Amino acid sequence: MPKPTDTDSPAIQGDIRLDSSVKSTMYYIGGVPVHFPFVPYPSQLGMMNHMIRALNKAQNTMIESPTGSGKSLALLCATLAWRQSFVVRQRKMQENVRQIITRFCMHNTMLLRSRYGSNGTDADPDKKPDAMETHASEKPDILSNNYSFVTLQARAQTLQSETVDFILDTSKKQTLVGLSKDDLATLGEYQDAGKSATQRPRIFFGTRTHKQVAQLVNELRSKTPYRLRTAVLGSRAQTCTHPKAKRAESVDDTCRQLRDDNNCGAYTGFRRVLGSKKLAEGGELEIWDLEDIVSVARPLVACSYYASRELAATAKLVFCPYNYILDPAVRKAVGIELEGNIVILDEAHNIENAARDAGSFEVSDLQLASLAHECSGMFDHGILRNEHLVLKSLADTLAAWLQRDGAAFEYCDYETQTSVWPKPECSVDTLLTDLALTPDYISQVKSAQAKIEDYIASLRTQSNEHGPEDPELLPRDKHVSAGALRVVEGLLRVLKHVAHGSKFATDFRIAVVRHPNPELRTSLKRKRQSVFESKPAFINTLSFWTMNPGVVFSEIAEQTRSIVLTSGTLSPLDSYASELQVDFASTLEANHVIAPSRFCALAVECGPSGVRLEAKYRTSDQLEFQDDVGEAIRAIAARSPDGMLVFMPSYALLNKLIARWEATGRLAEIRSHKTVFVEPQGGTKDQFDKLLLSYRKHLSEPNETGAVMFGVFRGKVSEGIDFSDHFCRTVVNIGIPFPAFKDVKVMLKREYNNEHTMLLNGSKWYDIQAFRAVNQALGRCLRHKDDWGAIIMLEARFVQNANIARLSKWVRGHMRVFGRFENAKQYLDAFYDERISEDAKDMPQVLDAEENVTIVLDE
């Protein structure tokens, strides 16, 4: 355990303040003083030490730490403590360098004149001082051309990096008076550090959802003493204060329309938020979340969306959903600069898929038609006619090709048809040539786009409105929309990558996807025949799918000082480095903070009737399998207290089993022990939130039955939701959720990996996707050190050591394998009895905890 130090000592130097009203203790970890709110768990110490070592070496790292182990708090404290220490070291080095330059100037005035006097930049550094031209009338403290010593020394200090280079170069040719070897060594360290010697690293902390961003902000504000300028980037839907936009189906579209019509006074006043004392340094909302900035903006009739973007430009710590960092277009739009900075991506178990999505681009024939229509309007108005004609030609060409008759599709399912390039008979280069997308033409499109953007910028300069650079603020009939420009920008980005000679040319697949127009279903349901007749039967989409997440992630890695990937369920770790094309110098798999006696993990090979529990495609249709799984669930539900989660590989299997159990009466038997909830396929967020609230309310009320929630891997229940304490005492996993084998993207990705030897082969990649989904579901329970619960794998393949090894470290080390269900049930019953008995002894504390949880739910 590092030695603790009281926080009552004077505040350390740096640009992050410490709030003395927040109780904390200081620990030296990796040579860095870290202020932490309580005695850290061993896993937290390991995380902080690992983090600080990686940041010191400017390395990338991966950290897997189970949910409930205090991961977020440890990451925040370690990162901010390191940054504080780093800034202090920077300032000390800069001060040392300043003193060394001062001594150099005092003792080497002729060299100083040769560098910064008249024509100094052209002076020959090989000349000796006595060989340089001098003037007899020159006084010791006055140099040629009336430049005083003070003036030239000030120049040397202002151009610090240039002066250091000059001193070190000169020291190789002659001895410099007044400077020691240690001085030159210090200057060498400064030179080697480059930009990092002066740049204050900013921290971009990304996570999967806005809700998780809010949790991080609360951790920083309520539990740590660190105080600094922070910001949160969010969507219009969460920050817009305009009453009409908030009620609209699409906040984004309505926001743009309001501003097109000059009906958004909140936007023009967004800078009023920036002057709020609440958000200023030392203010009560110095560390704020989206709800806070909205509360500040609303009474000021100001736009919190653009205010948050402006505040993020100067913040030392920026929180955001991680697609803001991954997606090049979004990153550019919100002004995120990564050069020399630190990126932390929490909940990063899906980062490979997210990076592939960010590197891909899709555009429909309807979007292309809209682009062509807008450009035609600009042409008719005589605005940059040649440039808009080039973009219209591009849109018309691609739309006509998408809608052509007689197109052949090699992949067809119930509703969707897909054709993919390259093909044996047609390469991507040939396709681009056929579409006239030659390098010269693409260059014309790029030039036209640049001129149109310059034109919009000039309109903006002429406008009386002073706000962020947003073309939507200008009169609509004088420019194309921001959406149209995004289509062109997206096309240019992917066309650059797929062009012949690009290093990523072979990493993309171009596809045409044709599917029924979803609006027709809505129209038919509403019996709006006129609308039905006016809409196309099919939507055709031109897709540029990247098979390589490194297309976007390697660019991020090249710019940043360090990237930290972290999650409760990163395992298996094998593929991240090769898939993301980033070198991760270190990895850490932390242990759980929960004592082994407080959880059990079981793998069961056979069901109560002896049927082998293997939820494969062929066996899942067998009635004996369905019935034995149902009986196993019933038996577990009869003994499991409180809440219980059951995960399956797909909605198809979930619906199949529920229907079978309904027909046989097994579901009624399960309901006699637990109230049953089933995660719906699709549906809105509000619908799911209501279902989840009903589940929690049932468990928060006194009852003898408890509840069971049936869901699917990768579904809403399995990701990012906290089922602590009585909300989940048992997790049951059925099957292994391999991605859909015949999904076009999955097939293409497997083929791609098989073609590239530096990657995991397609089969290994395919397997890893399944086990990451399993690990994510396992993390729904056991959310803090006093929690307890059981994990049950009703799947024969988990009795194999090779599959157990792919589970997270905290699970695989405690997995017990049972061939027969009866034996597993006896062990499980004993575990439940012991834990329920312990809970009974601690009943007052448990009741208090449940009251607290109920209050949170009511909020």
PDB file of N, CA, C and O in Angstrom, residues 624-649:
ATOM      1  N   GLU A 624     -37.129 -31.751 -26.882  1.00  0.00           N
ATOM      2  CA  GLU A 624     -36.510 -32.222 -25.630  1.00  0.00           C
ATOM      3  C   GLU A 624     -35.575 -31.152 -25.060  1.00  0.00           C
ATOM      4  O   GLU A 624     -35.530 -30.933 -23.840  1.00  0.00           O
ATOM      5  N   PHE A 625     -34.818 -30.503 -25.965  1.00  0.00           N
ATOM      6  CA  PHE A 625     -33.924 -29.427 -25.522  1.00  0.00           C
ATOM      7  C   PHE A 625     -34.735 -28.277 -24.940  1.00  0.00           C
ATOM      8  O   PHE A 625     -34.441 -27.770 -23.847  1.00  0.00           O
ATOM      9  N   GLN A 626     -35.760 -27.827 -25.644  1.00  0.00           N
ATOM     10  CA  GLN A 626     -36.567 -26.701 -25.181  1.00  0.00           C
ATOM     11  C   GLN A 626     -37.206 -26.997 -23.822  1.00  0.00           C
ATOM     12  O   GLN A 626     -37.235 -26.132 -22.938  1.00  0.00           O
ATOM     13  N   ASP A 627     -37.698 -28.216 -23.663  1.00  0.00           N
ATOM     14  CA  ASP A 627     -38.365 -28.572 -22.405  1.00  0.00           C
ATOM     15  C   ASP A 627     -37.376 -28.661 -21.249  1.00  0.00           C
ATOM     16  O   ASP A 627     -37.683 -28.234 -20.124  1.00  0.00           O
ATOM     17  N   ASP A 628     -36.183 -29.208 -21.503  1.00  0.00           N
ATOM     18  CA  ASP A 628     -35.210 -29.348 -20.414  1.00  0.00           C
ATOM     19  C   ASP A 628     -34.669 -27.988 -19.987  1.00  0.00           C
ATOM     20  O   ASP A 628     -34.418 -27.750 -18.804  1.00  0.00           O
ATOM     21  N   VAL A 629     -34.467 -27.092 -20.945  1.00  0.00           N
ATOM     22  CA  VAL A 629     -34.046 -25.735 -20.583  1.00  0.00           C
ATOM     23  C   VAL A 629     -35.131 -25.073 -19.732  1.00  0.00           C
ATOM     24  O   VAL A 629     -34.845 -24.417 -18.719  1.00  0.00           O
ATOM     25  N   GLY A 630     -36.410 -25.265 -20.137  1.00  0.00           N
ATOM     26  CA  GLY A 630     -37.504 -24.689 -19.365  1.00  0.00           C
ATOM     27  C   GLY A 630     -37.574 -25.218 -17.946  1.00  0.00           C
ATOM     28  O   GLY A 630     -37.806 -24.465 -16.992  1.00  0.00           O
ATOM     29  N   GLU A 631     -37.354 -26.520 -17.791  1.00  0.00           N
ATOM     30  CA  GLU A 631     -37.373 -27.108 -16.454  1.00  0.00           C
ATOM     31  C   GLU A 631     -36.203 -26.598 -15.615  1.00  0.00           C
ATOM     32  O   GLU A 631     -36.342 -26.336 -14.411  1.00  0.00           O
ATOM     33  N   ALA A 632     -35.033 -26.417 -16.241  1.00  0.00           N
ATOM     34  CA  ALA A 632     -33.882 -25.882 -15.515  1.00  0.00           C
ATOM     35  C   ALA A 632     -34.150 -24.455 -15.043  1.00  0.00           C
ATOM     36  O   ALA A 632     -33.848 -24.095 -13.892  1.00  0.00           O
ATOM     37  N   ILE A 633     -34.750 -23.634 -15.917  1.00  0.00           N
ATOM     38  CA  ILE A 633     -35.085 -22.257 -15.537  1.00  0.00           C
ATOM     39  C   ILE A 633     -36.100 -22.258 -14.393  1.00  0.00           C
ATOM     40  O   ILE A 633     -35.993 -21.489 -13.434  1.00  0.00           O
ATOM     41  N   ARG A 634     -37.098 -23.138 -14.472  1.00  0.00           N
ATOM     42  CA  ARG A 634     -38.103 -23.223 -13.413  1.00  0.00           C
ATOM     43  C   ARG A 634     -37.471 -23.585 -12.075  1.00  0.00           C
ATOM     44  O   ARG A 634     -37.762 -22.977 -11.047  1.00  0.00           O
ATOM     45  N   ALA A 635     -36.558 -24.581 -12.104  1.00  0.00           N
ATOM     46  CA  ALA A 635     -35.919 -25.026 -10.866  1.00  0.00           C
ATOM     47  C   ALA A 635     -35.056 -23.928 -10.256  1.00  0.00           C
ATOM     48  O   ALA A 635     -35.026 -23.741  -9.029  1.00  0.00           O
ATOM     49  N   ILE A 636     -34.342 -23.193 -11.102  1.00  0.00           N
ATOM     50  CA  ILE A 636     -33.495 -22.102 -10.598  1.00  0.00           C
ATOM     51  C   ILE A 636     -34.372 -20.966 -10.066  1.00  0.00           C
ATOM     52  O   ILE A 636     -34.099 -20.396  -9.001  1.00  0.00           O
ATOM     53  N   ALA A 637     -35.446 -20.635 -10.802  1.00  0.00           N
ATOM     54  CA  ALA A 637     -36.337 -19.556 -10.372  1.00  0.00           C
ATOM     55  C   ALA A 637     -36.994 -19.876  -9.037  1.00  0.00           C
ATOM     56  O   ALA A 637     -37.270 -18.972  -8.235  1.00  0.00           O
ATOM     57  N   ALA A 638     -37.239 -21.165  -8.771  1.00  0.00           N
ATOM     58  CA  ALA A 638     -37.874 -21.568  -7.516  1.00  0.00           C
ATOM     59  C   ALA A 638     -36.989 -21.280  -6.318  1.00  0.00           C
ATOM     60  O   ALA A 638     -37.488 -21.093  -5.205  1.00  0.00           O
ATOM     61  N   ARG A 639     -35.661 -21.249  -6.515  1.00  0.00           N
ATOM     62  CA  ARG A 639     -34.738 -21.068  -5.392  1.00  0.00           C
ATOM     63  C   ARG A 639     -34.046 -19.707  -5.383  1.00  0.00           C
ATOM     64  O   ARG A 639     -33.624 -19.230  -4.350  1.00  0.00           O
ATOM     65  N   SER A 640     -33.918 -19.093  -6.538  1.00  0.00           N
ATOM     66  CA  SER A 640     -33.223 -17.808  -6.604  1.00  0.00           C
ATOM     67  C   SER A 640     -34.051 -16.713  -5.946  1.00  0.00           C
ATOM     68  O   SER A 640     -35.218 -16.524  -6.297  1.00  0.00           O
ATOM     69  N   PRO A 641     -33.481 -15.976  -5.001  1.00  0.00           N
ATOM     70  CA  PRO A 641     -34.227 -14.866  -4.413  1.00  0.00           C
ATOM     71  C   PRO A 641     -34.236 -13.648  -5.343  1.00  0.00           C
ATOM     72  O   PRO A 641     -33.416 -13.534  -6.257  1.00  0.00           O
ATOM     73  N   ASP A 642     -35.204 -12.770  -5.136  1.00  0.00           N
ATOM     74  CA  ASP A 642     -35.220 -11.460  -5.780  1.00  0.00           C
ATOM     75  C   ASP A 642     -35.199 -11.548  -7.310  1.00  0.00           C
ATOM     76  O   ASP A 642     -35.913 -12.319  -7.905  1.00  0.00           O
ATOM     77  N   GLY A 643     -34.322 -10.742  -7.927  1.00  0.00           N
ATOM     78  CA  GLY A 643     -34.314 -10.625  -9.382  1.00  0.00           C
ATOM     79  C   GLY A 643     -33.424 -11.651 -10.056  1.00  0.00           C
ATOM     80  O   GLY A 643     -32.433 -12.128  -9.502  1.00  0.00           O
ATOM     81  N   MET A 644     -33.791 -11.960 -11.316  1.00  0.00           N
ATOM     82  CA  MET A 644     -33.069 -12.976 -12.077  1.00  0.00           C
ATOM     83  C   MET A 644     -33.091 -12.562 -13.557  1.00  0.00           C
ATOM     84  O   MET A 644     -34.115 -12.114 -14.076  1.00  0.00           O
ATOM     85  N   LEU A 645     -31.936 -12.673 -14.211  1.00  0.00           N
ATOM     86  CA  LEU A 645     -31.822 -12.352 -15.635  1.00  0.00           C
ATOM     87  C   LEU A 645     -31.475 -13.616 -16.409  1.00  0.00           C
ATOM     88  O   LEU A 645     -30.624 -14.396 -15.976  1.00  0.00           O
ATOM     89  N   VAL A 646     -32.119 -13.789 -17.560  1.00  0.00           N
ATOM     90  CA  VAL A 646     -31.845 -14.938 -18.425  1.00  0.00           C
ATOM     91  C   VAL A 646     -31.539 -14.407 -19.826  1.00  0.00           C
ATOM     92  O   VAL A 646     -32.373 -13.695 -20.407  1.00  0.00           O
ATOM     93  N   PHE A 647     -30.362 -14.742 -20.347  1.00  0.00           N
ATOM     94  CA  PHE A 647     -29.944 -14.248 -21.655  1.00  0.00           C
ATOM     95  C   PHE A 647     -29.872 -15.382 -22.670  1.00  0.00           C
ATOM     96  O   PHE A 647     -29.410 -16.482 -22.355  1.00  0.00           O
ATOM     97  N   MET A 648     -30.302 -15.068 -23.895  1.00  0.00           N
ATOM     98  CA  MET A 648     -30.279 -16.035 -24.991  1.00  0.00           C
ATOM     99  C   MET A 648     -29.597 -15.414 -26.208  1.00  0.00           C
ATOM    100  O   MET A 648     -29.515 -14.188 -26.323  1.00  0.00           O
ATOM    101  N   PRO A 649     -29.145 -16.249 -27.158  1.00  0.00           N
ATOM    102  CA  PRO A 649     -28.376 -15.719 -28.298  1.00  0.00           C
ATOM    103  C   PRO A 649     -29.176 -14.852 -29.257  1.00  0.00           C
ATOM    104  O   PRO A 649     -28.604 -14.025 -29.954  1.00  0.00           O
TER     105      PRO A 649
END
